[in-house]
One Martini backbone bead per residue (centre of mass of N, CA, C, O) as a GRO file, in nm:
protein
  422
    1UNK     BB    1  -0.798   2.277   0.173
    2UNK     BB    2  -0.813   1.953   0.294
    3UNK     BB    3  -1.001   1.758   0.460
    4UNK     BB    4  -1.005   1.486   0.662
    5UNK     BB    5  -1.226   1.350   0.500
    6UNK     BB    6  -1.070   1.356   0.232
    7UNK     BB    7  -0.826   1.185   0.335
    8UNK     BB    8  -1.015   0.916   0.398
    9UNK     BB    9  -1.152   0.943   0.077
   10UNK     BB   10  -0.969   0.888  -0.185
   11UNK     BB   11  -1.116   0.666  -0.347
   12UNK     BB   12  -1.389   0.809  -0.391
   13UNK     BB   13  -1.267   1.053  -0.534
   14UNK     BB   14  -1.152   0.905  -0.778
   15UNK     BB   15  -1.422   0.802  -0.893
   16UNK     BB   16  -1.568   1.095  -0.894
   17UNK     BB   17  -1.368   1.326  -0.979
   18UNK     BB   18  -1.248   1.520  -0.791
   19UNK     BB   19  -1.188   1.838  -0.699
   20UNK     BB   20  -0.937   2.047  -0.564
   21UNK     BB   21  -0.647   2.093  -0.600
   22UNK     BB   22  -0.339   2.159  -0.403
   23UNK     BB   23  -0.129   2.320  -0.581
   24UNK     BB   24  -0.096   2.608  -0.447
   25UNK     BB   25   0.007   2.475  -0.157
   26UNK     BB   26   0.251   2.285  -0.257
   27UNK     BB   27   0.427   2.366  -0.488
   28UNK     BB   28   0.752   2.332  -0.590
   29UNK     BB   29   1.040   2.193  -0.705
   30UNK     BB   30   1.277   2.129  -0.435
   31UNK     BB   31   1.603   2.105  -0.331
   32UNK     BB   32   1.772   2.045  -0.058
   33UNK     BB   33   2.079   2.191   0.012
   34UNK     BB   34   2.132   1.997   0.285
   35UNK     BB   35   2.146   1.750   0.141
   36UNK     BB   36   2.268   1.484   0.045
   37UNK     BB   37   2.420   1.391  -0.246
   38UNK     BB   38   2.220   1.157  -0.324
   39UNK     BB   39   1.979   1.358  -0.403
   40UNK     BB   40   2.114   1.525  -0.642
   41UNK     BB   41   2.085   1.279  -0.866
   42UNK     BB   42   1.806   1.324  -0.903
   43UNK     BB   43   1.550   1.374  -1.091
   44UNK     BB   44   1.336   1.635  -1.186
   45UNK     BB   45   1.232   1.446  -1.432
   46UNK     BB   46   0.965   1.253  -1.571
   47UNK     BB   47   0.793   0.997  -1.739
   48UNK     BB   48   0.485   0.868  -1.897
   49UNK     BB   49   0.390   0.539  -2.005
   50UNK     BB   50   0.138   0.392  -2.157
   51UNK     BB   51   0.004   0.059  -2.109
   52UNK     BB   52  -0.296   0.115  -1.977
   53UNK     BB   53  -0.627   0.183  -2.046
   54UNK     BB   54  -0.963   0.222  -1.945
   55UNK     BB   55  -0.976   0.301  -1.649
   56UNK     BB   56  -1.091   0.390  -1.320
   57UNK     BB   57  -0.960   0.232  -1.030
   58UNK     BB   58  -0.649   0.156  -0.999
   59UNK     BB   59  -0.480  -0.043  -0.722
   60UNK     BB   60  -0.323  -0.285  -0.884
   61UNK     BB   61  -0.007  -0.463  -0.970
   62UNK     BB   62   0.104  -0.763  -1.143
   63UNK     BB   63   0.387  -0.977  -1.235
   64UNK     BB   64   0.472  -1.216  -1.448
   65UNK     BB   65   0.752  -1.442  -1.471
   66UNK     BB   66   0.627  -1.627  -1.739
   67UNK     BB   67   0.572  -1.344  -1.891
   68UNK     BB   68   0.384  -1.103  -2.082
   69UNK     BB   69   0.225  -1.032  -1.781
   70UNK     BB   70  -0.052  -0.851  -1.628
   71UNK     BB   71  -0.222  -0.751  -1.324
   72UNK     BB   72  -0.530  -0.560  -1.287
   73UNK     BB   73  -0.691  -0.372  -1.034
   74UNK     BB   74  -1.017  -0.294  -0.958
   75UNK     BB   75  -1.217  -0.164  -0.715
   76UNK     BB   76  -1.496  -0.312  -0.818
   77UNK     BB   77  -1.360  -0.633  -0.879
   78UNK     BB   78  -1.172  -0.623  -1.117
   79UNK     BB   79  -0.952  -0.848  -1.312
   80UNK     BB   80  -0.679  -0.804  -1.534
   81UNK     BB   81  -0.532  -0.924  -1.831
   82UNK     BB   82  -0.209  -0.820  -1.963
   83UNK     BB   83  -0.061  -0.828  -2.282
   84UNK     BB   84   0.116  -0.787  -2.568
   85UNK     BB   85  -0.188  -0.777  -2.724
   86UNK     BB   86  -0.341  -0.699  -2.464
   87UNK     BB   87  -0.644  -0.690  -2.328
   88UNK     BB   88  -0.862  -0.883  -2.209
   89UNK     BB   89  -1.193  -0.872  -2.237
   90UNK     BB   90  -1.216  -1.051  -2.002
   91UNK     BB   91  -1.201  -1.102  -1.692
   92UNK     BB   92  -1.009  -1.283  -1.486
   93UNK     BB   93  -1.178  -1.138  -1.247
   94UNK     BB   94  -1.521  -1.123  -1.100
   95UNK     BB   95  -1.638  -0.940  -0.790
   96UNK     BB   96  -1.899  -0.752  -0.805
   97UNK     BB   97  -2.103  -0.948  -0.638
   98UNK     BB   98  -1.909  -0.933  -0.368
   99UNK     BB   99  -1.824  -0.647  -0.371
  100UNK     BB  100  -1.787  -0.356  -0.179
  101UNK     BB  101  -1.848  -0.013  -0.199
  102UNK     BB  102  -1.753   0.272  -0.079
  103UNK     BB  103  -1.555   0.485   0.013
  104UNK     BB  104  -1.279   0.244   0.078
  105UNK     BB  105  -1.401   0.019  -0.068
  106UNK     BB  106  -1.297  -0.304  -0.210
  107UNK     BB  107  -1.051  -0.381  -0.420
  108UNK     BB  108  -0.724  -0.362  -0.246
  109UNK     BB  109  -0.565  -0.642  -0.313
  110UNK     BB  110  -0.257  -0.787  -0.470
  111UNK     BB  111  -0.100  -1.124  -0.513
  112UNK     BB  112   0.150  -1.325  -0.611
  113UNK     BB  113   0.281  -1.605  -0.592
  114UNK     BB  114   0.608  -1.694  -0.604
  115UNK     BB  115   0.484  -1.977  -0.758
  116UNK     BB  116   0.288  -1.908  -0.999
  117UNK     BB  117   0.408  -2.067  -1.245
  118UNK     BB  118   0.321  -2.343  -1.095
  119UNK     BB  119   0.040  -2.287  -0.902
  120UNK     BB  120  -0.157  -2.035  -0.975
  121UNK     BB  121  -0.149  -1.840  -0.724
  122UNK     BB  122  -0.369  -1.592  -0.581
  123UNK     BB  123  -0.422  -1.274  -0.402
  124UNK     BB  124  -0.693  -1.117  -0.221
  125UNK     BB  125  -0.840  -0.797  -0.106
  126UNK     BB  126  -1.175  -0.752   0.025
  127UNK     BB  127  -1.496  -0.618   0.035
  128UNK     BB  128  -1.763  -0.732   0.242
  129UNK     BB  129  -2.023  -0.825   0.355
  130UNK     BB  130  -2.127  -0.914   0.640
  131UNK     BB  131  -2.016  -1.172   0.839
  132UNK     BB  132  -1.971  -1.412   1.029
  133UNK     BB  133  -1.847  -1.240   1.329
  134UNK     BB  134  -1.955  -0.964   1.268
  135UNK     BB  135  -2.049  -0.702   1.406
  136UNK     BB  136  -2.344  -0.528   1.385
  137UNK     BB  137  -2.187  -0.229   1.402
  138UNK     BB  138  -2.046  -0.299   1.156
  139UNK     BB  139  -1.980  -0.256   0.812
  140UNK     BB  140  -1.768  -0.500   0.742
  141UNK     BB  141  -1.572  -0.745   0.552
  142UNK     BB  142  -1.257  -0.855   0.533
  143UNK     BB  143  -1.092  -1.037   0.255
  144UNK     BB  144  -0.876  -1.312   0.236
  145UNK     BB  145  -0.792  -1.461  -0.084
  146UNK     BB  146  -0.774  -1.750  -0.292
  147UNK     BB  147  -0.664  -1.829  -0.626
  148UNK     BB  148  -0.692  -2.007  -0.943
  149UNK     BB  149  -0.535  -2.049  -1.236
  150UNK     BB  150  -0.489  -2.119  -1.531
  151UNK     BB  151  -0.236  -2.245  -1.714
  152UNK     BB  152  -0.222  -1.964  -1.894
  153UNK     BB  153  -0.321  -1.718  -1.693
  154UNK     BB  154  -0.612  -1.589  -1.807
  155UNK     BB  155  -0.784  -1.731  -1.570
  156UNK     BB  156  -1.001  -1.792  -1.325
  157UNK     BB  157  -1.116  -2.045  -1.156
  158UNK     BB  158  -1.399  -2.168  -1.099
  159UNK     BB  159  -1.437  -2.214  -0.755
  160UNK     BB  160  -1.128  -2.137  -0.627
  161UNK     BB  161  -1.199  -2.012  -0.372
  162UNK     BB  162  -1.003  -1.929  -0.066
  163UNK     BB  163  -1.043  -1.854   0.251
  164UNK     BB  164  -0.815  -1.718   0.488
  165UNK     BB  165  -0.939  -1.428   0.593
  166UNK     BB  166  -1.130  -1.241   0.839
  167UNK     BB  167  -1.206  -0.875   0.875
  168UNK     BB  168  -1.347  -0.679   1.078
  169UNK     BB  169  -1.514  -0.361   0.990
  170UNK     BB  170  -1.631  -0.058   1.124
  171UNK     BB  171  -1.562   0.091   0.852
  172UNK     BB  172  -1.538   0.255   0.515
  173UNK     BB  173  -1.248   0.319   0.639
  174UNK     BB  174  -0.935   0.242   0.713
  175UNK     BB  175  -0.852  -0.063   0.563
  176UNK     BB  176  -0.643  -0.091   0.366
  177UNK     BB  177  -0.524  -0.411   0.183
  178UNK     BB  178  -0.250  -0.498   0.137
  179UNK     BB  179  -0.018  -0.723  -0.046
  180UNK     BB  180   0.284  -0.923   0.041
  181UNK     BB  181   0.572  -1.093  -0.047
  182UNK     BB  182   0.838  -1.212   0.098
  183UNK     BB  183   1.159  -1.351   0.105
  184UNK     BB  184   1.029  -1.580   0.309
  185UNK     BB  185   0.726  -1.650   0.170
  186UNK     BB  186   0.540  -1.465   0.314
  187UNK     BB  187   0.232  -1.314   0.406
  188UNK     BB  188   0.148  -0.971   0.385
  189UNK     BB  189  -0.090  -0.771   0.583
  190UNK     BB  190  -0.268  -0.468   0.551
  191UNK     BB  191  -0.433  -0.292   0.829
  192UNK     BB  192  -0.652  -0.085   0.938
  193UNK     BB  193  -0.791   0.091   1.221
  194UNK     BB  194  -1.114   0.168   1.131
  195UNK     BB  195  -1.154   0.444   1.230
  196UNK     BB  196  -1.266   0.695   1.442
  197UNK     BB  197  -1.018   0.864   1.430
  198UNK     BB  198  -0.802   0.769   1.702
  199UNK     BB  199  -0.852   0.481   1.664
  200UNK     BB  200  -0.648   0.241   1.708
  201UNK     BB  201  -0.324   0.032   1.687
  202UNK     BB  202  -0.264  -0.098   2.007
  203UNK     BB  203  -0.448  -0.352   1.986
  204UNK     BB  204  -0.329  -0.709   1.994
  205UNK     BB  205  -0.581  -0.899   2.132
  206UNK     BB  206  -0.874  -0.867   1.946
  207UNK     BB  207  -0.740  -0.759   1.671
  208UNK     BB  208  -0.609  -0.637   1.335
  209UNK     BB  209  -0.608  -0.342   1.377
  210UNK     BB  210  -0.329  -0.165   1.276
  211UNK     BB  211  -0.177  -0.396   1.100
  212UNK     BB  212   0.082  -0.638   1.029
  213UNK     BB  213   0.076  -0.943   0.879
  214UNK     BB  214   0.196  -1.294   0.915
  215UNK     BB  215   0.168  -1.561   0.671
  216UNK     BB  216   0.121  -1.913   0.606
  217UNK     BB  217  -0.023  -2.015   0.292
  218UNK     BB  218   0.107  -2.326   0.269
  219UNK     BB  219  -0.041  -2.373   0.539
  220UNK     BB  220  -0.208  -2.550   0.811
  221UNK     BB  221  -0.399  -2.478   1.127
  222UNK     BB  222  -0.637  -2.650   1.179
  223UNK     BB  223  -0.905  -2.433   1.095
  224UNK     BB  224  -0.702  -2.285   0.945
  225UNK     BB  225  -0.583  -2.142   0.622
  226UNK     BB  226  -0.323  -2.118   0.807
  227UNK     BB  227  -0.006  -2.028   0.932
  228UNK     BB  228   0.219  -1.952   1.194
  229UNK     BB  229   0.503  -1.821   1.232
  230UNK     BB  230   0.733  -1.875   1.476
  231UNK     BB  231   0.869  -1.569   1.444
  232UNK     BB  232   0.653  -1.424   1.555
  233UNK     BB  233   0.640  -1.182   1.811
  234UNK     BB  234   0.362  -1.313   1.974
  235UNK     BB  235   0.467  -1.580   2.018
  236UNK     BB  236   0.410  -1.658   2.354
  237UNK     BB  237   0.238  -1.400   2.386
  238UNK     BB  238   0.057  -1.128   2.431
  239UNK     BB  239  -0.142  -1.192   2.160
  240UNK     BB  240  -0.160  -1.207   1.822
  241UNK     BB  241   0.021  -1.416   1.618
  242UNK     BB  242  -0.011  -1.264   1.330
  243UNK     BB  243   0.165  -1.049   1.407
  244UNK     BB  244   0.436  -0.817   1.306
  245UNK     BB  245   0.297  -0.524   1.325
  246UNK     BB  246   0.218  -0.191   1.471
  247UNK     BB  247   0.069   0.132   1.471
  248UNK     BB  248  -0.151   0.189   1.245
  249UNK     BB  249  -0.384   0.358   1.043
  250UNK     BB  250  -0.336   0.353   0.690
  251UNK     BB  251  -0.197   0.125   0.503
  252UNK     BB  252  -0.091   0.243   0.169
  253UNK     BB  253   0.124   0.044   0.080
  254UNK     BB  254   0.346  -0.224   0.029
  255UNK     BB  255   0.707  -0.313   0.030
  256UNK     BB  256   0.990  -0.475  -0.113
  257UNK     BB  257   1.360  -0.468  -0.046
  258UNK     BB  258   1.452  -0.734  -0.001
  259UNK     BB  259   1.440  -0.707   0.354
  260UNK     BB  260   1.266  -0.454   0.313
  261UNK     BB  261   0.985  -0.288   0.475
  262UNK     BB  262   0.741  -0.085   0.331
  263UNK     BB  263   0.514   0.170   0.492
  264UNK     BB  264   0.245   0.351   0.421
  265UNK     BB  265   0.086   0.621   0.625
  266UNK     BB  266  -0.204   0.765   0.677
  267UNK     BB  267  -0.307   1.051   0.802
  268UNK     BB  268  -0.508   1.281   0.974
  269UNK     BB  269  -0.405   1.616   0.985
  270UNK     BB  270  -0.062   1.672   0.928
  271UNK     BB  271   0.078   1.375   0.862
  272UNK     BB  272   0.290   1.186   0.663
  273UNK     BB  273   0.410   0.833   0.618
  274UNK     BB  274   0.713   0.625   0.629
  275UNK     BB  275   0.803   0.284   0.692
  276UNK     BB  276   1.050   0.074   0.845
  277UNK     BB  277   0.984  -0.252   0.906
  278UNK     BB  278   0.972  -0.428   1.207
  279UNK     BB  279   0.976  -0.679   1.405
  280UNK     BB  280   0.761  -0.568   1.657
  281UNK     BB  281   0.671  -0.295   1.570
  282UNK     BB  282   0.586   0.041   1.685
  283UNK     BB  283   0.417   0.323   1.500
  284UNK     BB  284   0.216   0.504   1.724
  285UNK     BB  285  -0.068   0.456   1.665
  286UNK     BB  286  -0.256   0.708   1.853
  287UNK     BB  287   0.003   0.891   1.957
  288UNK     BB  288   0.122   0.927   1.669
  289UNK     BB  289   0.218   1.159   1.393
  290UNK     BB  290   0.475   1.054   1.313
  291UNK     BB  291   0.692   1.257   1.516
  292UNK     BB  292   0.418   1.344   1.646
  293UNK     BB  293   0.177   1.443   1.825
  294UNK     BB  294  -0.151   1.324   1.894
  295UNK     BB  295  -0.372   1.518   2.043
  296UNK     BB  296  -0.112   1.650   2.204
  297UNK     BB  297   0.145   1.804   2.387
  298UNK     BB  298   0.227   1.516   2.494
  299UNK     BB  299   0.446   1.225   2.435
  300UNK     BB  300   0.558   0.926   2.421
  301UNK     BB  301   0.831   0.682   2.325
  302UNK     BB  302   0.658   0.471   2.493
  303UNK     BB  303   0.522   0.231   2.650
  304UNK     BB  304   0.412   0.106   2.905
  305UNK     BB  305   0.539  -0.138   3.109
  306UNK     BB  306   0.256  -0.317   3.079
  307UNK     BB  307   0.331  -0.293   2.758
  308UNK     BB  308   0.547  -0.502   2.651
  309UNK     BB  309   0.777  -0.356   2.839
  310UNK     BB  310   0.813  -0.083   2.691
  311UNK     BB  311   0.789  -0.008   2.393
  312UNK     BB  312   0.885   0.148   2.125
  313UNK     BB  313   0.819   0.432   1.923
  314UNK     BB  314   0.848   0.436   1.590
  315UNK     BB  315   0.986   0.611   1.349
  316UNK     BB  316   0.993   0.737   1.059
  317UNK     BB  317   1.167   0.793   0.747
  318UNK     BB  318   0.905   0.953   0.648
  319UNK     BB  319   0.781   1.296   0.623
  320UNK     BB  320   0.481   1.502   0.566
  321UNK     BB  321   0.290   1.773   0.511
  322UNK     BB  322   0.029   1.956   0.408
  323UNK     BB  323   0.233   2.213   0.408
  324UNK     BB  324   0.521   2.308   0.172
  325UNK     BB  325   0.661   2.546  -0.027
  326UNK     BB  326   0.971   2.491  -0.019
  327UNK     BB  327   0.977   2.169  -0.130
  328UNK     BB  328   0.680   2.027  -0.222
  329UNK     BB  329   0.644   1.820   0.018
  330UNK     BB  330   0.302   1.749  -0.013
  331UNK     BB  331  -0.035   1.666   0.127
  332UNK     BB  332  -0.305   1.409   0.207
  333UNK     BB  333  -0.211   1.107   0.078
  334UNK     BB  334  -0.022   0.850   0.098
  335UNK     BB  335   0.169   0.663  -0.159
  336UNK     BB  336   0.310   0.378  -0.189
  337UNK     BB  337   0.612   0.226  -0.305
  338UNK     BB  338   0.942   0.190  -0.450
  339UNK     BB  339   1.238   0.064  -0.517
  340UNK     BB  340   1.462   0.137  -0.756
  341UNK     BB  341   1.578  -0.139  -1.010
  342UNK     BB  342   1.639  -0.019  -1.283
  343UNK     BB  343   1.740   0.124  -1.627
  344UNK     BB  344   1.581   0.369  -1.750
  345UNK     BB  345   1.642   0.540  -1.459
  346UNK     BB  346   1.940   0.576  -1.315
  347UNK     BB  347   1.887   0.827  -1.114
  348UNK     BB  348   1.684   0.627  -0.931
  349UNK     BB  349   1.871   0.455  -0.793
  350UNK     BB  350   1.766   0.338  -0.474
  351UNK     BB  351   1.507   0.486  -0.467
  352UNK     BB  352   1.223   0.595  -0.304
  353UNK     BB  353   0.913   0.574  -0.472
  354UNK     BB  354   0.641   0.807  -0.445
  355UNK     BB  355   0.327   0.963  -0.311
  356UNK     BB  356   0.024   1.144  -0.378
  357UNK     BB  357  -0.297   1.159  -0.441
  358UNK     BB  358  -0.240   1.467  -0.502
  359UNK     BB  359  -0.028   1.489  -0.748
  360UNK     BB  360   0.001   1.714  -0.971
  361UNK     BB  361   0.249   1.590  -1.140
  362UNK     BB  362   0.380   1.407  -0.897
  363UNK     BB  363   0.665   1.286  -0.736
  364UNK     BB  364   0.856   1.098  -0.500
  365UNK     BB  365   1.196   1.102  -0.349
  366UNK     BB  366   1.414   0.881  -0.157
  367UNK     BB  367   1.707   0.868   0.057
  368UNK     BB  368   1.954   0.746   0.221
  369UNK     BB  369   2.115   0.822   0.491
  370UNK     BB  370   2.410   0.830   0.651
  371UNK     BB  371   2.223   0.840   0.894
  372UNK     BB  372   2.004   0.593   0.998
  373UNK     BB  373   1.836   0.800   1.207
  374UNK     BB  374   1.737   0.965   0.983
  375UNK     BB  375   1.565   1.124   0.776
  376UNK     BB  376   1.473   1.104   0.455
  377UNK     BB  377   1.550   1.251   0.186
  378UNK     BB  378   1.314   1.464   0.002
  379UNK     BB  379   1.166   1.489  -0.330
  380UNK     BB  380   1.067   1.624  -0.624
  381UNK     BB  381   0.914   1.465  -0.920
  382UNK     BB  382   0.841   1.555  -1.214
  383UNK     BB  383   0.591   1.533  -1.464
  384UNK     BB  384   0.598   1.607  -1.785
  385UNK     BB  385   0.306   1.452  -1.831
  386UNK     BB  386   0.110   1.547  -1.576
  387UNK     BB  387  -0.192   1.515  -1.680
  388UNK     BB  388  -0.187   1.196  -1.622
  389UNK     BB  389  -0.144   1.297  -1.297
  390UNK     BB  390  -0.381   1.368  -1.055
  391UNK     BB  391  -0.438   1.071  -0.947
  392UNK     BB  392  -0.301   0.862  -0.696
  393UNK     BB  393  -0.309   0.496  -0.610
  394UNK     BB  394  -0.041   0.343  -0.724
  395UNK     BB  395   0.209   0.081  -0.746
  396UNK     BB  396   0.477  -0.080  -0.943
  397UNK     BB  397   0.694  -0.381  -1.000
  398UNK     BB  398   0.897  -0.548  -1.196
  399UNK     BB  399   1.135  -0.789  -1.276
  400UNK     BB  400   1.337  -0.533  -1.365
  401UNK     BB  401   1.256  -0.276  -1.165
  402UNK     BB  402   1.032  -0.130  -1.284
  403UNK     BB  403   0.815   0.147  -1.279
  404UNK     BB  404   0.469   0.197  -1.170
  405UNK     BB  405   0.159   0.375  -1.238
  406UNK     BB  406  -0.155   0.442  -1.069
  407UNK     BB  407  -0.422   0.638  -1.228
  408UNK     BB  408  -0.552   0.971  -1.288
  409UNK     BB  409  -0.669   1.178  -1.572
  410UNK     BB  410  -0.738   1.323  -1.872
  411UNK     BB  411  -0.714   1.000  -1.986
  412UNK     BB  412  -0.784   0.868  -1.735
  413UNK     BB  413  -0.732   0.551  -1.646
  414UNK     BB  414  -0.404   0.397  -1.554
  415UNK     BB  415  -0.104   0.242  -1.674
  416UNK     BB  416   0.238   0.342  -1.592
  417UNK     BB  417   0.556   0.405  -1.708
  418UNK     BB  418   0.866   0.487  -1.598
  419UNK     BB  419   1.052   0.745  -1.763
  420UNK     BB  420   1.223   0.941  -1.924
  421UNK     BB  421   1.228   1.244  -2.010
  422UNK     BB  422   1.152   1.399  -2.315
   0.00000   0.00000   0.00000
């Protein structure tokens, strides 16, 4: 069994090559016989095709729409451009002198602007030494920043960094860090609750910890390097206008599928979860862990009446426990993925594919239930060449809807395309 400390330090474990996979307690792949028919057509096995090797701790990948080019972020602060003839020798962007690592800090998020082909703007989220405005007893400052690439997209222009937002972080874990642009063109930023056991997640008035923000990074308002969309749920109400949703512990990877926003949230002691995020939604931390009470015998299903009128605490669409030998869907730290929209593996069509940090050669796949209020049926999808995937760190999806996995295994760290099983 992996301790809670191990659960909150999965990035540092990946870099250090920690051992002690929980394979014996996780069990084998079994499809729930009572699941709807939609889950029965999912593949039992897929393969992984290596696209890029020689990586250490790859945490994000983005695909350029204007050519055969992808950008891969390493946790230590390097960002590489990989093209049809291979990876460029020099990093596209090198932030190693700026980024602090250790614990779960580092270069944590990457997203290309929807109009990257025209404006060459990309956005990163990284851990920095404490900056002005960060309390003295806090650990570091999270930074959301924009850069501009050269015309050919091969390098970031020197001196092009523009800081969008700084987020004081109390601890070196539970930092979140993912970035994604929605179909509305706005930038969504996932921020962890900041560590300290059960703390964070419900206060939307003093900081951004435990929330997903929505920002208009194409406009500026006053001294801010962004504008707040008028439709954000706390505009004109008590709370910080930047919030889109709250009540998260450590959202590790968010993604969009059409208008749906998926957010995986790493649990504390017993349960991992994935949420289908609504504007103004409260996802329960630190009152609930998944659909269960956190550290209490009883817990409410809504906030008190004097907290935004008694809003409901929304349940996840997916949850799984630390141990469950019956279905095999178990682990220690959820890694959010994407809805599959490609053609290489037709049997994965429309399934939400994700995984756990202690992958042990497995991915998970979930399908929408017939009753929209039920948890999504979830099953294990074994990786045929599973030795390539011991530690899972992130996912990506290209312009054709094909799915990619970032992680480490016996052949080091790499970026892998999901393909049919050999």
